[in-house]
PDB file of C-alpha atoms in Angstrom:
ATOM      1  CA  UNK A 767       2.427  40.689  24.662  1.00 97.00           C
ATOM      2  CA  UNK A 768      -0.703  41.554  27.233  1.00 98.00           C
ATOM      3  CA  UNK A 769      -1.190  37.417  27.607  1.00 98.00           C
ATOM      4  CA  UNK A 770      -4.991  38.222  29.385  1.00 98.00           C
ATOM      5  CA  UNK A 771      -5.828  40.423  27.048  1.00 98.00           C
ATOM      6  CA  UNK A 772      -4.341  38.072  23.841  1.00 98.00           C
ATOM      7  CA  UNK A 773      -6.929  35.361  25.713  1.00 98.00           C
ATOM      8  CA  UNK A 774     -10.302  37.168  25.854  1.00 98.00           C
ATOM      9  CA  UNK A 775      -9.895  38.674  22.309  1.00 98.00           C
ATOM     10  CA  UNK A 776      -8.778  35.403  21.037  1.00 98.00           C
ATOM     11  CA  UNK A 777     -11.358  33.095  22.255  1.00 98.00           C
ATOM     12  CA  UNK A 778     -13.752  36.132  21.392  1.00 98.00           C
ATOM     13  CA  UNK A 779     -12.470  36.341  18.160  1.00 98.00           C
ATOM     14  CA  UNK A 780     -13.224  32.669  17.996  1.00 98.00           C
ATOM     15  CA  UNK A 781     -16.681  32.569  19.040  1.00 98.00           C
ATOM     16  CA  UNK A 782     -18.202  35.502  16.909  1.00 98.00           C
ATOM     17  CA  UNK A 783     -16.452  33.623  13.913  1.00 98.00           C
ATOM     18  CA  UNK A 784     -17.927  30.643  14.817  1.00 97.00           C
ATOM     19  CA  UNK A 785     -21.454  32.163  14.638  1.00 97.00           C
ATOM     20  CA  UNK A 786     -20.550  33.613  10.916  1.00 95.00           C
ATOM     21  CA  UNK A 787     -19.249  30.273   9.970  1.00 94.00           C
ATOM     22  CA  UNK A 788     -22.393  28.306  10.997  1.00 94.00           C
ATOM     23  CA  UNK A 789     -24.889  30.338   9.983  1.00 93.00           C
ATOM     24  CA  UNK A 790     -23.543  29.979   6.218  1.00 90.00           C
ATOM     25  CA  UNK A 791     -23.108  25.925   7.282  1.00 91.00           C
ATOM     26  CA  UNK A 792     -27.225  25.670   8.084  1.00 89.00           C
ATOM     27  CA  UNK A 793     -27.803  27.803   5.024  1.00 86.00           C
ATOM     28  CA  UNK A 794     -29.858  25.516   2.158  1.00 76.00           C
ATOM     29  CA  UNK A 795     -26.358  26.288  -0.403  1.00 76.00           C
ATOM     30  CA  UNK A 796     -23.195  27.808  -0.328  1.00 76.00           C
ATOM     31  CA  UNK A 797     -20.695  28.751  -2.945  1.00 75.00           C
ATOM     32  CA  UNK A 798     -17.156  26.799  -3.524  1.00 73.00           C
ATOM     33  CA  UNK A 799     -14.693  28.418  -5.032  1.00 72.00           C
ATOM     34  CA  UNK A 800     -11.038  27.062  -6.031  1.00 67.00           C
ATOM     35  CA  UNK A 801      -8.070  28.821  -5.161  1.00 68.00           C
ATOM     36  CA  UNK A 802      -4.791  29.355  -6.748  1.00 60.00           C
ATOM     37  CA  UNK A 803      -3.505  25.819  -5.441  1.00 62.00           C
ATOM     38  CA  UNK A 804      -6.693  24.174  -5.927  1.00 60.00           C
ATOM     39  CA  UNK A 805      -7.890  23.952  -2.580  1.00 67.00           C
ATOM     40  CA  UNK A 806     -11.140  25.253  -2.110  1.00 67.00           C
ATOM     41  CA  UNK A 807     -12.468  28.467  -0.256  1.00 71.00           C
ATOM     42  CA  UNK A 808     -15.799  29.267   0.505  1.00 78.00           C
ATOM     43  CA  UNK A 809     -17.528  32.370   1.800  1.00 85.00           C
ATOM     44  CA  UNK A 810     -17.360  31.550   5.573  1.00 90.00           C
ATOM     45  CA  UNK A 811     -13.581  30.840   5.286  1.00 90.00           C
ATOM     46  CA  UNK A 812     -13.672  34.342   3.873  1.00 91.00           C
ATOM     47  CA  UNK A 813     -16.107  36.124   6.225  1.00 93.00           C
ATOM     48  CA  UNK A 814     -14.494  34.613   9.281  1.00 96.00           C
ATOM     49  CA  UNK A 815     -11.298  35.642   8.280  1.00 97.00           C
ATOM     50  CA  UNK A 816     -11.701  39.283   7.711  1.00 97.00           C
ATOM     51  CA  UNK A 817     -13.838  39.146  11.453  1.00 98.00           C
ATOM     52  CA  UNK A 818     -10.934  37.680  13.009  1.00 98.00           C
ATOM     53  CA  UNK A 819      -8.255  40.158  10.947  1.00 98.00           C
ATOM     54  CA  UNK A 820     -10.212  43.029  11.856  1.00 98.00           C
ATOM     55  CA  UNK A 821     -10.355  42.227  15.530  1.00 98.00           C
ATOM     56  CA  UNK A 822      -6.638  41.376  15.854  1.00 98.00           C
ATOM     57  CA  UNK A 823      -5.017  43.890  13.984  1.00 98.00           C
ATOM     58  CA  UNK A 824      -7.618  46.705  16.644  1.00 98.00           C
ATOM     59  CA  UNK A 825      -5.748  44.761  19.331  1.00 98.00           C
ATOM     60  CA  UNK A 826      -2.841  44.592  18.512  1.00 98.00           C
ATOM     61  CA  UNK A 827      -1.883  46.629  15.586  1.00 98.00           C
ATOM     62  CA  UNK A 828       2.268  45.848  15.780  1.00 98.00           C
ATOM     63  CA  UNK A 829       1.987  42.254  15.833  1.00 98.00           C
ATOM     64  CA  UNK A 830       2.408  40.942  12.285  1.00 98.00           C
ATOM     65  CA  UNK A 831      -0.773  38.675  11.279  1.00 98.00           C
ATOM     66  CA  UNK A 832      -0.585  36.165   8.649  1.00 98.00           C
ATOM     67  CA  UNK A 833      -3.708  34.431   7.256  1.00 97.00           C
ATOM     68  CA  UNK A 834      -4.200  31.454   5.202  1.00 92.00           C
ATOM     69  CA  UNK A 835      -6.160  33.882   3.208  1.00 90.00           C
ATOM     70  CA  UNK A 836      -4.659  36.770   2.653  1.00 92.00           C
ATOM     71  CA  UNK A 837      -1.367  35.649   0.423  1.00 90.00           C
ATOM     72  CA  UNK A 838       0.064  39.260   0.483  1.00 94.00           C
ATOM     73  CA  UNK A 839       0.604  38.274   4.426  1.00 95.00           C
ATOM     74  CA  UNK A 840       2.608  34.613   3.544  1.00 94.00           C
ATOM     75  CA  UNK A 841       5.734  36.433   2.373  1.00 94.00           C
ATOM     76  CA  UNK A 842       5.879  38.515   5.711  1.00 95.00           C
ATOM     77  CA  UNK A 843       8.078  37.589   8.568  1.00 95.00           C
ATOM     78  CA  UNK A 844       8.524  38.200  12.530  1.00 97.00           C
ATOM     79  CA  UNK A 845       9.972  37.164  15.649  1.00 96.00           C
ATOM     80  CA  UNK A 846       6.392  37.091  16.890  1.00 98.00           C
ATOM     81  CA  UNK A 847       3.182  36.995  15.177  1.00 98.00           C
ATOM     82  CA  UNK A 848      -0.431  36.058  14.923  1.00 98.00           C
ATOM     83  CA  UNK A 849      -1.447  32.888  12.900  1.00 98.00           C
ATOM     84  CA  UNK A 850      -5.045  32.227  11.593  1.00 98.00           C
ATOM     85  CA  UNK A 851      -6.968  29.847  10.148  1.00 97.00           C
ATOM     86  CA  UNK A 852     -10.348  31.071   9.729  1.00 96.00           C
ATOM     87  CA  UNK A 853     -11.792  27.714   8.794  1.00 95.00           C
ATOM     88  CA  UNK A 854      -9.915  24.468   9.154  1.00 93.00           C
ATOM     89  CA  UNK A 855     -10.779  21.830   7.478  1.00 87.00           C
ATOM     90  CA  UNK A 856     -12.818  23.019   4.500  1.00 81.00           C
ATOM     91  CA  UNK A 857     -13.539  20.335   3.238  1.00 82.00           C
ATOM     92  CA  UNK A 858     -15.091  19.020   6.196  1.00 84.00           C
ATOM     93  CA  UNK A 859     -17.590  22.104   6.285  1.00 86.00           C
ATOM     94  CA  UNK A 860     -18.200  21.336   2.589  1.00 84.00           C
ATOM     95  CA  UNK A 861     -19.240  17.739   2.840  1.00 84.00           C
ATOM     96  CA  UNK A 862     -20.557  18.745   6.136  1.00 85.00           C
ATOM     97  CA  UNK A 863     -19.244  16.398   8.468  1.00 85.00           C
ATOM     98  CA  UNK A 864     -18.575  19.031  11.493  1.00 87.00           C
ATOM     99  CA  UNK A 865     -14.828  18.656  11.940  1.00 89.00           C
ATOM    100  CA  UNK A 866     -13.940  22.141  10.760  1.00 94.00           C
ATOM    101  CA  UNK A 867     -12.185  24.418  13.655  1.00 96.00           C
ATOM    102  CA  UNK A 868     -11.702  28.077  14.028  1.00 98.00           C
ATOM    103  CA  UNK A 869      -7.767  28.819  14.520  1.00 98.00           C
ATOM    104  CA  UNK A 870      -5.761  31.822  16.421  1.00 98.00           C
ATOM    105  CA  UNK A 871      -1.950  31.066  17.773  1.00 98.00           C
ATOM    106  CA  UNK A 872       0.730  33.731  18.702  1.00 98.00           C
ATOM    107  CA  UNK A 873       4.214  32.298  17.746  1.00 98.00           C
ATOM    108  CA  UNK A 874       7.003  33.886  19.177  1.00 98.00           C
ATOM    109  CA  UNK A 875      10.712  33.042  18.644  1.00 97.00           C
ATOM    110  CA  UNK A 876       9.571  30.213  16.394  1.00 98.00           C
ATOM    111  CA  UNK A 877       7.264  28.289  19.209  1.00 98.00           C
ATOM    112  CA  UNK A 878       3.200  28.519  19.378  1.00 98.00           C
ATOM    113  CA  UNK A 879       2.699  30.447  22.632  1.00 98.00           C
ATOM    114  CA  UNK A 880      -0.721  30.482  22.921  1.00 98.00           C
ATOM    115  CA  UNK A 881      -3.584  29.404  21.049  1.00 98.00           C
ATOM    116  CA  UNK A 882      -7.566  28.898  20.836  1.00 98.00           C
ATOM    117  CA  UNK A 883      -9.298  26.070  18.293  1.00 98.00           C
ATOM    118  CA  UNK A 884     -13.259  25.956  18.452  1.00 98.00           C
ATOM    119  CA  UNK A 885     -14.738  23.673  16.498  1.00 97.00           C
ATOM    120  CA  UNK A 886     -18.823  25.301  16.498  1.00 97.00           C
ATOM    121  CA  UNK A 887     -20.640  22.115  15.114  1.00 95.00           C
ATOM    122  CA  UNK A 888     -18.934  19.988  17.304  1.00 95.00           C
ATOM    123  CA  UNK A 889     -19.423  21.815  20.797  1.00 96.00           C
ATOM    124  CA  UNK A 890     -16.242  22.099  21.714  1.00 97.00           C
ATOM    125  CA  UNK A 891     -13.473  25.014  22.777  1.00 98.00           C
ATOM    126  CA  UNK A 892      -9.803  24.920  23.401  1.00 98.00           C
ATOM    127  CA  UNK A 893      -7.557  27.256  24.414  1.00 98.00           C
ATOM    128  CA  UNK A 894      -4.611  27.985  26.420  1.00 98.00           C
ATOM    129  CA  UNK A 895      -4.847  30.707  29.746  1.00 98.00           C
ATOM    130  CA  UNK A 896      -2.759  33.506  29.700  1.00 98.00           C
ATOM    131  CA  UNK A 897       0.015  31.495  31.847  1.00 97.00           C
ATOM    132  CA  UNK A 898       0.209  28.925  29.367  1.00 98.00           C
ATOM    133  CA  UNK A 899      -2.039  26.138  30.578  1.00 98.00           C
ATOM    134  CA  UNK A 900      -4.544  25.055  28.359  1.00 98.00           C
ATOM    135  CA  UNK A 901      -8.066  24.242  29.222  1.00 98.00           C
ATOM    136  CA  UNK A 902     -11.340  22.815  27.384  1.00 98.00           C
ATOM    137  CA  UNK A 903     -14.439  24.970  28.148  1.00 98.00           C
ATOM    138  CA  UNK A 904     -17.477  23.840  28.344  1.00 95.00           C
ATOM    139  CA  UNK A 905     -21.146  25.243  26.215  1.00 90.00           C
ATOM    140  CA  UNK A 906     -23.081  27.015  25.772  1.00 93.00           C
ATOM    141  CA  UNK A 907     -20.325  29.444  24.732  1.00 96.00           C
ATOM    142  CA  UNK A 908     -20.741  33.212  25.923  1.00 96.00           C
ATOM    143  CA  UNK A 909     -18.974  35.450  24.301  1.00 95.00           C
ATOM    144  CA  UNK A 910     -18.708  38.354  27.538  1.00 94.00           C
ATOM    145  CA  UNK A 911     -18.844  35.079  29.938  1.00 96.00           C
ATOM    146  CA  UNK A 912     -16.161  32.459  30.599  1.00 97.00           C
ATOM    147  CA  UNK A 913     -17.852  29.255  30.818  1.00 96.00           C
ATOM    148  CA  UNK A 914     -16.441  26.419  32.964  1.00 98.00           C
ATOM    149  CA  UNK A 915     -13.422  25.216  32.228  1.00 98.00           C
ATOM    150  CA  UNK A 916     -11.160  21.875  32.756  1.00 98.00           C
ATOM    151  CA  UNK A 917      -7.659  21.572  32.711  1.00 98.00           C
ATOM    152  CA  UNK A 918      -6.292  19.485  29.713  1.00 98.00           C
ATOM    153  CA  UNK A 919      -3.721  16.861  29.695  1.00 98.00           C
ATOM    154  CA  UNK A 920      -1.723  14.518  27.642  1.00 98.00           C
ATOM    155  CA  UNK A 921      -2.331  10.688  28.057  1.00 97.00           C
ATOM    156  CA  UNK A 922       0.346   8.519  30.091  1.00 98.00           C
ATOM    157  CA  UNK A 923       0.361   6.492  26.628  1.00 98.00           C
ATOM    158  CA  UNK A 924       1.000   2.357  27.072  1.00 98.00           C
ATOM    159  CA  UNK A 925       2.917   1.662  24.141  1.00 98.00           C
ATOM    160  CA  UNK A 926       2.052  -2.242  23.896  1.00 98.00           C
ATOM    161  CA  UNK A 927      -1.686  -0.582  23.145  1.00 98.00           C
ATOM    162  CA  UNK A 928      -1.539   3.164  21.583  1.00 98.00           C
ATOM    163  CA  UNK A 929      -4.685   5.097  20.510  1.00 98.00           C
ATOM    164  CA  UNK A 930      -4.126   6.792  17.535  1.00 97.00           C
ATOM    165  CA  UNK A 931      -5.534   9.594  15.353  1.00 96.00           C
ATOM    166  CA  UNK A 932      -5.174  10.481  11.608  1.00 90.00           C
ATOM    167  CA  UNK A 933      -6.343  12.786   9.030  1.00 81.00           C
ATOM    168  CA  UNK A 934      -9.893  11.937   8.128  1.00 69.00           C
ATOM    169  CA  UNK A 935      -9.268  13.565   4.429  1.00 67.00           C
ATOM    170  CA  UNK A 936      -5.532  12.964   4.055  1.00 67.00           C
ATOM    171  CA  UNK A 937      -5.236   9.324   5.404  1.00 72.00           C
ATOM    172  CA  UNK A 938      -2.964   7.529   2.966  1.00 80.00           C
ATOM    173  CA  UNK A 939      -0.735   4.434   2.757  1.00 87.00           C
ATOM    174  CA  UNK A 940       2.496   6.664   4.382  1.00 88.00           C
ATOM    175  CA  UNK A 941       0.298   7.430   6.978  1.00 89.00           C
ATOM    176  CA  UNK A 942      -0.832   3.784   7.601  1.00 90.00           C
ATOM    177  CA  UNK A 943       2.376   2.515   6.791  1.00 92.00           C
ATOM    178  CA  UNK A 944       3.979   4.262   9.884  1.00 95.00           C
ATOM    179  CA  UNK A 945       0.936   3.790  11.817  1.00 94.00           C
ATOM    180  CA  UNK A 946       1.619   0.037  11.411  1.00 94.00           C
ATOM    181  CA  UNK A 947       5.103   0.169  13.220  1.00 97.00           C
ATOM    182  CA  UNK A 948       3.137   1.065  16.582  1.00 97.00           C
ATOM    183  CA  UNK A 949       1.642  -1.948  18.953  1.00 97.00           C
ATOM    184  CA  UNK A 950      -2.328   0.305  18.135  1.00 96.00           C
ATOM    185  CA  UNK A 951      -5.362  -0.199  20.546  1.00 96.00           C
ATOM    186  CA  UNK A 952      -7.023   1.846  18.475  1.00 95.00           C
ATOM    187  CA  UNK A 953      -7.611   4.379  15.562  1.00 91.00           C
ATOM    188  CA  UNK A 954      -9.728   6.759  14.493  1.00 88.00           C
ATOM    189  CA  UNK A 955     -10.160   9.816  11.781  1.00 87.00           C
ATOM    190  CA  UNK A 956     -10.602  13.135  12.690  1.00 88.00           C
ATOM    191  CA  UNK A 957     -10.644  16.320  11.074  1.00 82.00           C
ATOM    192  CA  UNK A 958      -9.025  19.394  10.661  1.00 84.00           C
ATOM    193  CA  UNK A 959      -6.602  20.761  13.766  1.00 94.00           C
ATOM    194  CA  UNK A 960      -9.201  18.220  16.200  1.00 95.00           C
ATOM    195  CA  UNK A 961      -6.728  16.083  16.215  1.00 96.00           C
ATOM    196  CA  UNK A 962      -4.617  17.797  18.129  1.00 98.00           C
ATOM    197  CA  UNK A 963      -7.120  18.623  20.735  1.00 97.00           C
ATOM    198  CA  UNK A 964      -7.495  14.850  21.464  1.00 97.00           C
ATOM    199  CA  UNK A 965      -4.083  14.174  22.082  1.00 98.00           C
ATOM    200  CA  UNK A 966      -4.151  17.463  24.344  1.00 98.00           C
ATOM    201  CA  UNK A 967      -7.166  16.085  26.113  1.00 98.00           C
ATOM    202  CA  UNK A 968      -5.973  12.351  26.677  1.00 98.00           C
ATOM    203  CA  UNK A 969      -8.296  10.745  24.161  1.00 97.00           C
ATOM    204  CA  UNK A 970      -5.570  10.080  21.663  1.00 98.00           C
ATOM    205  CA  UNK A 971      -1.825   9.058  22.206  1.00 98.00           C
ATOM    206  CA  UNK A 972      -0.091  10.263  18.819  1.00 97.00           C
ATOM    207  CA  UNK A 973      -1.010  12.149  15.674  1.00 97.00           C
ATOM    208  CA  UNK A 974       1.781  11.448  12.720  1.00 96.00           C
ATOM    209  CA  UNK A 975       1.041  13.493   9.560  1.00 95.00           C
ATOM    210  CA  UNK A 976       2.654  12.602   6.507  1.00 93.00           C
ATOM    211  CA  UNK A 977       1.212  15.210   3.883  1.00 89.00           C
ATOM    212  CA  UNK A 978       1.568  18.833   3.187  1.00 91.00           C
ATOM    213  CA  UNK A 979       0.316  21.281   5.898  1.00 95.00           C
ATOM    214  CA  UNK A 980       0.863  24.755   6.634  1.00 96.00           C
ATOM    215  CA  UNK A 981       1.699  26.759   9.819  1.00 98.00           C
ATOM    216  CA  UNK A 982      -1.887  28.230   9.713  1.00 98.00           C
ATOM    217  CA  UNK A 983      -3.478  24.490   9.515  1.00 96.00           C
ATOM    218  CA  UNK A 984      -1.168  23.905  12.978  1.00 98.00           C
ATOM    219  CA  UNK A 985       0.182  26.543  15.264  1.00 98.00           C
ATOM    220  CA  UNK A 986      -3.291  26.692  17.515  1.00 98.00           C
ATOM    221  CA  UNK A 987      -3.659  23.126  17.851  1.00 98.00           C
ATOM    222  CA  UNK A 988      -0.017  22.850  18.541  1.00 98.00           C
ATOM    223  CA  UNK A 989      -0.321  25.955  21.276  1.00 98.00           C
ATOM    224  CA  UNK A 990      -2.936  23.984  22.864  1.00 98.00           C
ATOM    225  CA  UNK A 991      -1.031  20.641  22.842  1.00 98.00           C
ATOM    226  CA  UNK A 992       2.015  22.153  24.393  1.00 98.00           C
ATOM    227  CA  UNK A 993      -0.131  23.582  27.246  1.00 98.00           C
ATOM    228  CA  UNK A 994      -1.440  20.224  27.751  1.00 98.00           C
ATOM    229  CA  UNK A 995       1.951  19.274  28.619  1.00 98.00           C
ATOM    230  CA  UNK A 996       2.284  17.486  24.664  1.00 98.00           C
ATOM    231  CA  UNK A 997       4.675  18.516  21.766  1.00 98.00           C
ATOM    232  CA  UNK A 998       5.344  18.173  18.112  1.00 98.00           C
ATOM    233  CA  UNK A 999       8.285  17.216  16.014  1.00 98.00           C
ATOM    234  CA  UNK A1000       9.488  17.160  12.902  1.00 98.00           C
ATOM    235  CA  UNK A1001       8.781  13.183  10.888  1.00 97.00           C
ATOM    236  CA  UNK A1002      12.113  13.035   9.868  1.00 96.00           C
ATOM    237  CA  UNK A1003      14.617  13.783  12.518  1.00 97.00           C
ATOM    238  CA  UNK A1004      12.026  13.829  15.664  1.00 98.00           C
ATOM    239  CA  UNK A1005      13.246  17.990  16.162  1.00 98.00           C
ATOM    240  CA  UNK A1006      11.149  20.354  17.511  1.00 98.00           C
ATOM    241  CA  UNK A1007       8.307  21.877  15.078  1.00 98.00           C
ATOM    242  CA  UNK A1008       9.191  25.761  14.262  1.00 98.00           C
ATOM    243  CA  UNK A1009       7.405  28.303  12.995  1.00 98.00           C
ATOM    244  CA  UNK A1010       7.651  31.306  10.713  1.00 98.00           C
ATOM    245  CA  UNK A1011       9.445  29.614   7.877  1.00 97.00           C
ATOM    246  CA  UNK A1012       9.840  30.189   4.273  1.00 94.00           C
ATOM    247  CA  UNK A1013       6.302  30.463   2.871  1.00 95.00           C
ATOM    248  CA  UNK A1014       4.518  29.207   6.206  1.00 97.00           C
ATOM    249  CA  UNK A1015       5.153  25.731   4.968  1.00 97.00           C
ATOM    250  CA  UNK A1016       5.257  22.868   7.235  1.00 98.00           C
ATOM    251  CA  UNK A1017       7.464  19.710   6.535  1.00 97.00           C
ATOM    252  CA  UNK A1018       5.861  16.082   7.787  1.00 96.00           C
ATOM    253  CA  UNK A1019       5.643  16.329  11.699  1.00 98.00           C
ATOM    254  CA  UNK A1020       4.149  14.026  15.291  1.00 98.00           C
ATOM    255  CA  UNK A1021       2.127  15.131  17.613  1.00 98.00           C
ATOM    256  CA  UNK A1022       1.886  13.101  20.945  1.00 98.00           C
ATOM    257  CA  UNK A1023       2.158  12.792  24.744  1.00 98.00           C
ATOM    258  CA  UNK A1024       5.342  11.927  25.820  1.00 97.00           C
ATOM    259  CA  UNK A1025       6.112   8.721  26.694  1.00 97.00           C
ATOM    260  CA  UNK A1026       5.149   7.466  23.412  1.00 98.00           C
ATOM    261  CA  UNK A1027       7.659   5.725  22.111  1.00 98.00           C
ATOM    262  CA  UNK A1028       8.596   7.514  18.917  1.00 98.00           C
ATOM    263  CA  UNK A1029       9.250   4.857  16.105  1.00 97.00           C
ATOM    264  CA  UNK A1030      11.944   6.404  13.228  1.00 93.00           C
ATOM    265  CA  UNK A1031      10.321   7.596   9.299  1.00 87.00           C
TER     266      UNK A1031
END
């Protein structure tokens, strides 16, 4: 993989979907559609993903791409492939509460290599450089111009006071039941793959999901976390997070900046 080149058309990528996204967002209505599992779609999720498919598959036409939308793609697999998310956090760009992201990873040999998450109502880019690191840029976003960018890192977490972020639509008793075996300065609810960005970035110390994700909802954020010097495990037996498994399906997993403490399921 050209890792400069897998950069610019990622973050790119991530910007022109970003305009498509929130030009439907600032629109008086938009449609909502269910899909097959219930979860809903709506016509930006579907116009940012076939922007982002087309772009990736003229760049890089023998890398496997798998999209949360495009099921025919779910029962593929690869050593290495692309991973979108057109629009994370759905439901968030429904009720429009801004924390919906734009996702792009490259997994190879079962690990997020490299990764961009953009969240366009919110400001804010992520993304790792082609050696790895992983940066925050800073607006107004151009899409032929780098802006500036600062070096992300992971917290040096205290664990007798923990800052700690959850799923803003997915935050049940599991989730505050583990929560509660932490000594917690804080908490807060965040949407879509954000979270992961903040415990990339230092604002947050740990990110425990206990609900059904995919590999789509996760690899970018995960990219980004890793290049920020974080990782992810699995709930259960604190292993690494892989990717390209059956279906694309994720089991429970924790995000966070080592150091933390990790308490057991």
């Amino acid at each position: 993989m050209d890792f400069e080149r897998l950069e610019t058309v990622m973050r790119t990528l991530a910007l022109e979907a970003g305009d498509v996204i929130m030009e439907i967002y600032n629109s008086d209505d938009f449609d909502v559609r269910a899909k097959s599992d219930d979860s809903p779609v709506t016509a930006a999720d579907e116009a940012a993903d076939a922007l982002i498919s087309a772009g990736l598959r003229a760049a890089f036409p023998d890398v496997l791409l798998v999209t949360e939308e495009q099921a025919d793609s779910h029962s593929e697999q690869a050593g290495e492939f692309l991973i979108v998310d057109p629009l994370d956090g759905t439901k968030e760009f429904i009720h429009r509460r801004g924390d919906f992201t734009v996702n792009i990873a490259y997994v190879k040999d079962g690990t997020p290599v490299r990764g961009v998450v953009y969240a366009p109502a919110k400001g804010r880019m992520f993304f790792t450089r082609a050696g790895g690191e992983s940066v925050e840029e800073q607006g107004p976003f151009q899409k032929d111009t780098v802006g500036t960018l600062s070096p992300i890192t992971v917290s040096k977490p205290d664990n007798d006071a923990l800052f700690i972020v959850a799923s803003k639509s997915h935050r049940d008793q599991a989730t505050e039941d583990y929560i509660n075996k932490y000594n917690v300065k804080d908490s807060k609810s965040a949407g879509s793959s954000l979270k992961f960005c903040l415990v990339a970035t230092g604002e947050a110390d740990l990110y425990p999901r206990v609900g059904r994700t995919m590999e789509w909802d996760t690899a970018a954020g995960h990219a980004v976390l890793k290049g920020a010097g974080g990782d992810v495990v699995r709930f259960d037996d604190h292993t690494p997070l892989t990717y390209g498994k059956p279906i694309y399906e994720n089991p429970f997993f924790i995000a966070y900046a080592p150091g933390v403490e990790l308490k057991k399921a």
